[in-house]
Coordinates of C-alpha atoms in Angstrom, one line a residue:
M16 CA 122.9 86.3 47.5
N17 CA 122.2 84.3 44.4
S18 CA 125.2 85.9 42.5
L19 CA 127.5 85.0 45.5
L20 CA 126.1 81.4 45.3
S21 CA 126.7 81.2 41.8
T22 CA 130.4 82.4 41.8
A23 CA 131.4 80.2 44.6
E24 CA 133.1 76.9 43.5
D25 CA 133.3 74.9 46.8
I26 CA 130.0 75.4 48.7
Q27 CA 129.1 72.8 51.2
S28 CA 125.6 71.7 51.6
P29 CA 123.5 73.3 54.3
P30 CA 123.7 72.0 57.7
S31 CA 120.6 69.8 59.0
P32 CA 118.5 71.2 61.6
P33 CA 119.1 70.1 65.2
R34 CA 117.7 66.7 66.4
G35 CA 114.8 66.7 68.8
I36 CA 112.9 69.6 66.8
D37 CA 110.4 68.8 64.1
T38 CA 110.8 71.1 61.1
P39 CA 107.7 70.6 58.9
K40 CA 107.6 71.8 55.3
T41 CA 107.2 75.5 55.0
S42 CA 106.2 77.9 52.4
S43 CA 108.7 79.1 49.6
R44 CA 109.0 82.6 51.1
S45 CA 112.6 83.8 51.9
I46 CA 114.1 86.4 54.2
S47 CA 114.6 88.7 51.1
D48 CA 111.0 89.2 51.2
P49 CA 110.5 92.7 52.5
S50 CA 106.8 91.9 53.7
Y51 CA 108.0 88.9 55.5
L52 CA 110.7 90.9 57.4
Q53 CA 108.2 93.5 58.4
S54 CA 105.5 91.0 59.4
P55 CA 104.8 91.0 63.0
A56 CA 104.8 87.1 63.0
T57 CA 108.8 87.1 63.3
P58 CA 109.6 88.4 66.7
L59 CA 113.1 86.6 66.9
Y60 CA 114.8 89.5 65.0
S61 CA 113.8 93.2 64.8
E62 CA 113.7 95.2 61.7
K63 CA 116.7 97.1 62.6
Q64 CA 118.7 93.9 63.4
Q65 CA 117.4 92.5 60.0
E66 CA 118.5 95.5 58.2
Q67 CA 121.9 95.4 59.8
F68 CA 122.2 91.5 58.7
T69 CA 121.3 92.5 55.1
K70 CA 123.7 95.5 55.0
R71 CA 126.4 93.4 56.6
K72 CA 125.8 90.7 54.0
Q73 CA 126.1 93.3 51.2
E74 CA 129.3 94.6 52.6
L75 CA 130.7 91.1 52.9
E76 CA 129.8 90.6 49.2
L77 CA 131.3 93.9 48.2
E78 CA 134.5 93.1 50.1
V79 CA 134.6 89.6 48.5
N80 CA 134.2 91.2 45.1
V81 CA 137.0 93.5 45.9
L82 CA 139.3 90.7 46.8
I83 CA 138.4 88.9 43.7
Q84 CA 139.3 91.9 41.6
K85 CA 142.6 92.4 43.4
R86 CA 143.5 88.9 42.8
T87 CA 142.7 89.2 38.9
S88 CA 144.7 92.4 39.0
L89 CA 147.7 90.7 40.7
E90 CA 147.5 87.7 38.4
N91 CA 147.6 90.1 35.3
Q92 CA 150.5 92.0 36.8
L93 CA 152.3 88.5 37.2
K94 CA 151.6 87.5 33.6
E95 CA 153.0 91.0 32.4
L96 CA 156.1 90.7 34.4
K97 CA 156.7 87.2 33.1
I98 CA 156.1 88.4 29.5
N99 CA 158.4 91.6 29.8
R100 CA 161.1 89.9 32.0
V101 CA 164.6 90.2 30.5
S102 CA 166.4 86.8 30.4
F103 CA 169.9 86.2 31.8
S104 CA 171.1 85.3 28.4
E105 CA 170.2 88.8 26.9
L106 CA 171.9 90.4 29.7
T107 CA 175.1 88.4 29.4
L108 CA 175.0 89.1 25.5
L109 CA 174.7 92.8 26.3
K110 CA 177.6 92.8 28.8
A111 CA 179.8 90.8 26.2
S112 CA 179.0 93.2 23.4
V113 CA 180.0 96.2 25.6
A114 CA 183.2 94.4 26.6
Q115 CA 184.0 93.7 23.0
R116 CA 183.3 97.3 21.9
T117 CA 185.7 98.4 24.5
N118 CA 188.5 96.0 23.7
E119 CA 188.2 96.9 20.0
D120 CA 188.6 100.6 20.6
N121 CA 191.5 100.0 23.0
S122 CA 193.2 97.5 20.7
S123 CA 192.9 100.1 17.7
K124 CA 194.5 102.8 19.8
I125 CA 197.2 100.5 20.9
E126 CA 198.0 99.6 17.2
E127 CA 198.1 103.2 16.3
L128 CA 200.6 104.0 19.2
M129 CA 202.6 101.0 18.3
N130 CA 202.9 102.1 14.7
S131 CA 203.9 105.6 15.6
Y132 CA 206.5 104.2 18.1
A133 CA 208.1 102.0 15.3
E134 CA 208.2 105.0 12.8
I135 CA 209.9 107.0 15.6
I136 CA 212.4 104.3 16.3
K137 CA 213.1 104.2 12.4
E138 CA 213.5 107.9 12.3
V139 CA 215.9 107.6 15.4
R140 CA 218.0 104.8 13.7
S141 CA 218.3 106.8 10.5
N142 CA 219.5 109.9 12.2
Q143 CA 222.0 107.8 14.3
S144 CA 223.4 106.4 11.1
Q145 CA 223.6 110.0 9.6
V146 CA 225.3 111.1 12.8
D147 CA 227.9 108.2 12.6
I148 CA 228.6 109.0 8.9
L149 CA 229.2 112.7 9.8
E150 CA 231.5 111.6 12.8
T151 CA 233.6 109.6 10.3
K152 CA 233.8 112.5 7.8
I153 CA 234.8 114.7 10.6
R154 CA 237.7 112.5 11.6
E155 CA 238.9 112.2 7.9
E156 CA 238.8 116.0 7.7
Q157 CA 240.9 116.3 10.9
E158 CA 243.5 113.7 9.6
R159 CA 243.7 115.7 6.3
R160 CA 244.1 118.9 8.0
N161 CA 246.9 117.5 10.2
L162 CA 248.8 116.3 6.9
I163 CA 248.4 119.8 5.5
F164 CA 249.8 121.4 8.5
G165 CA 252.8 119.0 8.6
E166 CA 253.4 119.8 4.8
I167 CA 253.3 123.6 5.6
S168 CA 255.8 123.1 8.5
T169 CA 258.2 121.2 6.4
M170 CA 258.1 123.8 3.8
E171 CA 258.8 126.5 6.1
Q172 CA 261.7 124.7 7.6
A173 CA 263.0 124.2 4.0
L174 CA 262.8 127.9 3.0
D175 CA 264.4 129.2 6.3
L176 CA 268.0 130.2 5.1
S177 CA 268.9 132.4 8.1
D178 CA 271.3 129.9 9.6
L179 CA 273.4 129.7 6.5
S180 CA 277.1 131.4 6.6
Y181 CA 279.6 131.9 3.8
K182 CA 283.4 131.4 4.4
I183 CA 286.2 132.1 1.9
P184 CA 288.8 129.6 1.8
E185 CA 292.4 130.8 2.6
F186 CA 295.1 130.3 0.0
K187 CA 298.5 129.4 1.4
G188 CA 301.9 129.5 -0.3
V189 CA 300.8 132.0 -2.9
T190 CA 303.2 134.6 -3.8
M191 CA 302.1 138.3 -4.2
N192 CA 304.1 138.9 -7.2
F193 CA 301.3 139.0 -9.8
D194 CA 299.9 141.3 -12.3
H195 CA 297.1 143.4 -10.9
S196 CA 295.7 144.3 -14.1
Q197 CA 294.9 140.7 -15.1
Y198 CA 293.5 140.1 -11.7
T199 CA 291.4 143.2 -11.9
S200 CA 289.8 142.2 -15.1
D201 CA 289.3 138.7 -13.7
I202 CA 287.7 140.4 -10.6
E203 CA 285.5 142.6 -12.7
R204 CA 284.5 139.7 -14.9
L205 CA 283.7 137.6 -11.8
S206 CA 281.9 140.6 -10.2
M207 CA 279.8 140.9 -13.3
T208 CA 278.9 137.3 -13.2
S209 CA 278.1 137.6 -9.6
N210 CA 276.1 140.5 -10.3
T211 CA 274.3 138.4 -13.0
S212 CA 273.9 135.6 -10.6
K213 CA 272.5 138.0 -8.0
Q214 CA 270.2 139.3 -10.4
I215 CA 269.1 135.8 -11.4
C216 CA 268.7 134.9 -7.7
N217 CA 266.6 138.1 -7.3
E218 CA 264.4 137.2 -10.2
L219 CA 264.1 133.8 -8.8
L220 CA 263.4 135.2 -5.3
C221 CA 260.8 137.6 -6.9
A222 CA 259.2 134.8 -8.7
K223 CA 258.4 133.0 -5.5
P224 CA 256.4 134.6 -2.6
P225 CA 258.2 135.5 0.4
L226 CA 258.0 133.6 3.6
N227 CA 255.8 136.0 5.4
V228 CA 253.0 135.8 2.6
L229 CA 253.4 132.1 2.9
T230 CA 252.9 132.2 6.6
E231 CA 249.9 134.4 6.2
A232 CA 248.3 132.3 3.4
A233 CA 248.9 129.1 5.6
S234 CA 247.3 131.1 8.5
E235 CA 244.4 132.2 6.5
Y236 CA 243.9 128.8 5.0
S237 CA 243.9 127.3 8.6
K238 CA 241.4 129.8 9.7
C239 CA 239.3 128.9 6.8
T240 CA 239.4 125.3 7.5
E241 CA 238.9 126.0 11.2
S242 CA 235.6 127.9 10.4
K243 CA 234.6 125.2 8.2
W244 CA 235.3 122.7 11.0
K245 CA 233.3 124.9 13.3
V246 CA 230.3 125.2 10.9
R247 CA 230.5 121.4 10.7
A248 CA 230.6 121.1 14.4
I249 CA 227.6 123.4 14.8
G250 CA 225.9 121.0 12.2
T251 CA 226.7 117.9 14.2
S252 CA 225.7 119.8 17.5
I253 CA 222.4 120.6 15.8
F254 CA 222.1 116.9 14.7
R255 CA 223.0 115.8 18.2
G256 CA 220.3 118.2 19.7
E257 CA 217.7 116.7 17.3
I258 CA 218.9 113.3 18.3
S259 CA 218.6 114.1 22.0
A260 CA 215.0 115.7 21.4
L261 CA 214.1 112.6 19.4
Q262 CA 215.4 110.5 22.3
K263 CA 213.5 112.6 24.7
Q264 CA 210.4 112.3 22.6
L265 CA 211.0 108.5 22.3
S266 CA 211.3 108.3 26.2
E267 CA 208.0 110.4 26.5
T268 CA 206.1 108.1 24.0
D269 CA 207.3 105.1 26.0
N270 CA 206.0 106.7 29.2
Y271 CA 202.9 107.6 27.3
I272 CA 202.4 104.1 26.2
H273 CA 203.1 102.6 29.7
K274 CA 200.6 105.2 31.1
L275 CA 198.0 104.0 28.5
E276 CA 198.8 100.4 29.3
N277 CA 198.1 101.1 32.9
E278 CA 195.1 102.9 32.1
I279 CA 193.9 100.1 30.1
K280 CA 194.6 97.7 32.9
N281 CA 192.8 99.9 35.2
D282 CA 189.8 100.2 32.9
K283 CA 189.8 96.5 32.5
S284 CA 189.9 95.8 36.2
K285 CA 187.1 98.4 36.6
S286 CA 185.0 96.9 33.8
E287 CA 185.6 93.4 35.5
S288 CA 184.5 94.7 38.9
Y289 CA 181.5 96.4 37.5
Q290 CA 180.7 93.2 35.6
N291 CA 180.9 91.3 38.7
Q292 CA 178.8 93.7 40.6
M293 CA 176.2 93.7 37.8
R294 CA 176.1 90.0 38.0
K295 CA 175.5 90.0 41.7
E296 CA 172.9 92.6 41.5
E297 CA 171.4 90.8 38.7
I298 CA 171.4 87.4 40.7
D299 CA 169.9 89.5 43.7
L300 CA 167.2 90.9 41.5
T301 CA 166.3 87.6 40.0
N302 CA 166.2 86.0 43.5
N303 CA 164.1 88.9 44.8
N304 CA 161.7 88.5 41.8
L305 CA 161.4 84.8 42.5
T306 CA 160.8 85.3 46.1
L307 CA 158.2 88.1 45.2
V308 CA 156.5 85.8 42.8
Q309 CA 156.3 83.0 45.2
N310 CA 155.0 85.3 48.0
Y311 CA 152.5 86.7 45.5
K312 CA 151.4 83.2 44.6
S313 CA 151.2 82.0 48.2
Q314 CA 149.2 85.2 49.1
I315 CA 146.8 84.6 46.1
T316 CA 146.2 81.1 47.3
Q317 CA 145.8 82.1 50.9
L318 CA 143.4 84.9 49.7
E319 CA 141.5 82.5 47.5
S320 CA 141.2 79.9 50.2
K321 CA 140.1 82.6 52.8
I322 CA 137.6 84.0 50.3
S323 CA 136.1 80.4 49.7
N324 CA 136.1 79.9 53.5
L325 CA 134.3 83.3 54.0
K326 CA 131.9 82.4 51.0
T327 CA 131.0 79.1 52.7
E328 CA 130.7 80.6 56.1
V329 CA 128.4 83.4 54.7
T330 CA 126.3 80.8 52.8
N331 CA 126.1 78.5 55.8
S332 CA 125.0 81.3 58.0
A333 CA 122.5 82.6 55.4
N334 CA 121.2 79.1 55.1
I335 CA 120.9 78.7 58.8
F336 CA 119.2 82.0 59.1
E337 CA 116.7 81.0 56.4
S338 CA 116.1 77.7 58.2
I339 CA 115.5 79.5 61.4
Q340 CA 113.0 81.9 59.7
Q341 CA 111.3 79.1 58.1
E342 CA 111.1 77.3 61.4
M343 CA 109.7 80.3 62.9
E344 CA 107.2 80.7 60.2
Q345 CA 106.2 77.1 60.7
I346 CA 105.7 77.7 64.4
D347 CA 103.6 80.8 63.7
H348 CA 101.5 78.7 61.2
N349 CA 101.2 75.9 63.8
R350 CA 100.1 78.4 66.4
V351 CA 97.4 79.9 64.1
E352 CA 96.1 76.3 63.3
M353 CA 96.2 75.4 67.0
S354 CA 94.3 78.6 67.9
L355 CA 91.6 77.8 65.3
K356 CA 91.5 74.3 66.6
M357 CA 91.0 75.6 70.1
A358 CA 88.3 77.9 68.8
N359 CA 86.5 74.9 67.2
Y360 CA 87.0 72.8 70.4
S361 CA 85.6 75.5 72.6
E362 CA 82.3 75.3 70.9
S363 CA 82.0 71.7 71.9
E364 CA 81.2 70.9 75.5
D365 CA 82.3 67.4 75.6
E366 CA 86.0 67.6 75.7
P367 CA 87.2 70.7 77.6
E368 CA 89.9 69.0 79.6
S369 CA 91.7 67.7 76.4
V370 CA 91.7 71.2 74.9
T371 CA 93.2 72.7 77.8
D372 CA 95.7 69.9 77.7
T373 CA 96.6 70.5 74.0
E374 CA 96.8 74.3 74.7
G375 CA 99.2 73.8 77.5
Y376 CA 101.3 71.4 75.3
S377 CA 101.4 73.8 72.4
E378 CA 102.2 76.8 74.6
D379 CA 105.0 74.7 76.2
L380 CA 106.2 73.4 72.8
S381 CA 106.4 77.0 71.4
D382 CA 108.2 78.2 74.5
N383 CA 110.8 75.4 74.2
Q384 CA 111.3 76.1 70.4
R385 CA 111.7 79.7 71.0
N386 CA 114.2 79.3 73.7
E387 CA 116.3 76.9 71.4
L388 CA 115.9 79.4 68.5
L389 CA 117.1 82.2 70.9
D390 CA 120.1 80.1 71.8
R391 CA 121.0 79.4 68.2
K392 CA 120.6 83.2 67.5
L393 CA 123.2 83.9 70.2
V394 CA 125.5 81.1 68.7
L395 CA 125.0 82.7 65.4
Q396 CA 125.8 86.2 66.6
K397 CA 129.0 84.9 68.3
E398 CA 130.0 83.3 65.0
V399 CA 129.2 86.5 63.1
S400 CA 131.4 88.5 65.5
K401 CA 134.1 86.0 65.3
L402 CA 134.0 86.2 61.6
R403 CA 134.1 90.0 61.8
E404 CA 137.2 89.7 63.9
D405 CA 138.8 87.2 61.7
Y406 CA 138.2 89.5 58.7
Q407 CA 139.5 92.4 60.4
K408 CA 142.7 90.5 61.4
L409 CA 143.0 89.2 57.8
Q410 CA 142.7 92.9 56.4
A411 CA 145.3 94.0 58.9
Q412 CA 147.8 91.1 57.9
S413 CA 147.1 91.8 54.0
S414 CA 147.7 95.6 54.6
A415 CA 150.9 94.8 56.6
K416 CA 152.2 92.4 53.9
K417 CA 151.3 94.9 51.3
E418 CA 153.3 97.7 52.9
K419 CA 156.3 95.2 53.2
K420 CA 156.2 94.3 49.6
I421 CA 156.0 98.0 48.7
Q422 CA 159.0 98.7 50.7
E423 CA 160.9 95.8 49.1
L424 CA 159.8 96.9 45.6
S425 CA 161.0 100.6 46.5
K426 CA 164.3 99.2 47.6
I427 CA 164.7 97.1 44.4
Y428 CA 163.7 100.3 42.4
A429 CA 166.3 102.4 44.2
K430 CA 169.0 99.7 43.5
Y431 CA 168.0 99.8 39.7
K432 CA 168.2 103.6 39.7
S433 CA 171.8 103.4 41.3
A434 CA 172.8 100.8 38.9
K435 CA 171.6 102.9 35.9
H436 CA 173.3 106.0 37.3
R437 CA 176.6 104.0 37.5
L438 CA 176.2 102.8 33.9
N439 CA 175.6 106.4 32.8
K440 CA 178.6 107.6 34.8
N441 CA 180.9 105.0 33.2
G442 CA 179.8 105.9 29.7
L443 CA 178.3 102.6 28.7
S444 CA 175.0 104.3 27.6
G445 CA 177.1 106.8 25.5
V446 CA 178.8 103.8 23.9
L447 CA 175.4 102.1 23.2
Q448 CA 173.9 105.5 21.8
L449 CA 176.8 106.3 19.5
D450 CA 176.8 102.9 17.8
D451 CA 174.3 102.4 14.9
S452 CA 174.5 98.6 14.4
P453 CA 171.2 96.8 14.6
F454 CA 172.5 94.7 17.3
R455 CA 173.2 97.7 19.5
K456 CA 169.8 99.1 18.6
K457 CA 168.2 96.0 19.8
I458 CA 170.2 96.2 23.0
G459 CA 169.0 99.8 23.5
H460 CA 165.5 99.0 22.7
L461 CA 165.7 96.1 25.3
I462 CA 167.2 98.5 28.0
H463 CA 164.3 101.0 27.2
K464 CA 161.8 98.2 27.8
I465 CA 163.2 97.3 31.0
D466 CA 163.1 100.9 32.1
S467 CA 159.5 101.3 31.0
N468 CA 158.4 98.0 32.8
I469 CA 160.2 99.1 36.1
L470 CA 158.5 102.5 35.9
E471 CA 155.0 101.0 35.1
I472 CA 155.3 98.6 38.0
S473 CA 156.3 101.6 40.3
Q474 CA 153.6 103.6 39.1
N475 CA 151.1 100.8 39.6
F476 CA 152.3 100.3 43.3
E477 CA 152.0 104.0 43.9
S478 CA 148.4 104.0 42.5
G479 CA 147.7 101.0 44.7
I480 CA 149.0 102.8 47.8
L481 CA 146.9 106.0 47.1
S482 CA 143.8 103.9 46.4
A483 CA 144.3 102.0 49.8

């Protein structure tokens, strides 16, 4: 009782005794004295009731101490939450760094693809120029072949003597009277000259190749040039195949680049949607945190006010009970004094009537005071029962509120788990783990700190549920 009175802050003064009853000064004995509780001079409450009152008082003191300890634990948890809470600027900085990291990776990939695309275009241009040069060379070779074939045909026409015919002219008016010997010698001489000319022609003909040889040579030359042309055509077809393959590769690279651009756009849109979702979840978490903190503060203030009210009521009831016990003690003391006085008065014979009058008055007075004290006892019992009911209601309300807050915190923890699972699924945690920069290490340490704080809060609430 003394510890309860020392810890109470707002204790009211004990109520004054009711009017119409004289409460003389009593001794300094209290109800805590066991000899006083067991004395037969206190017939108002039995020993069992007094033990119940003391036991109930101890239970109320224990409950008040438990509530005070709960309040201190909640205040400490609130302080730890305020210390370990992650600020909005740190979260935004984390998101910005992750976005910057992804953009840098995507920009480096795009630069590499663009450089490879430019090199492929340069190769295609150089191959196209080589193809143009080879096509001009092929046209020039065709023109040169046409000229050679024309010269061969003109040579064949010039050396063809099959359509030539010899005709001896007729001599008219020539007489037949001539010397045959002279003519024979001339004929022989001319025949010899013709033979020599024939020999010379044969020699000339032998010196030059015949026409069939020339035609065969021309055909062989044309076949050789045709084979060379075919070889060159095969080379041009190979070049054209390479050009078509390069063009196909170029189109494939263009499609791949477009695909990468679409993937980058999709990744950007997904990252933006995830960022917006994370912002919304962060706002919801901050709002829930603020509401929970406000609710905890209001609950703490309500508990403090109820605890102070219970303390004041307990102290008032204890003071009233002590005052009643003191009055009962005073009444017993007065009764003893009156009995002594009556014994003294009985010895004298002069004033018997006055003695009987005083005895009747004292008996009436003691009966009236006893009735009033019984009435006050009933009132106090009603107040105690009412206080008990109020305490049970308060305990039920606090347990219901506690269950509700635990459910809200479990929902928040489930949301946090889902958000963390989405982050791990998207690969953001792998990006943070692969980077060795101090800034990334600081961000990883911050995320680990958030995880540990949330796990500690969940464990504390689970332990609180088990203890309850």
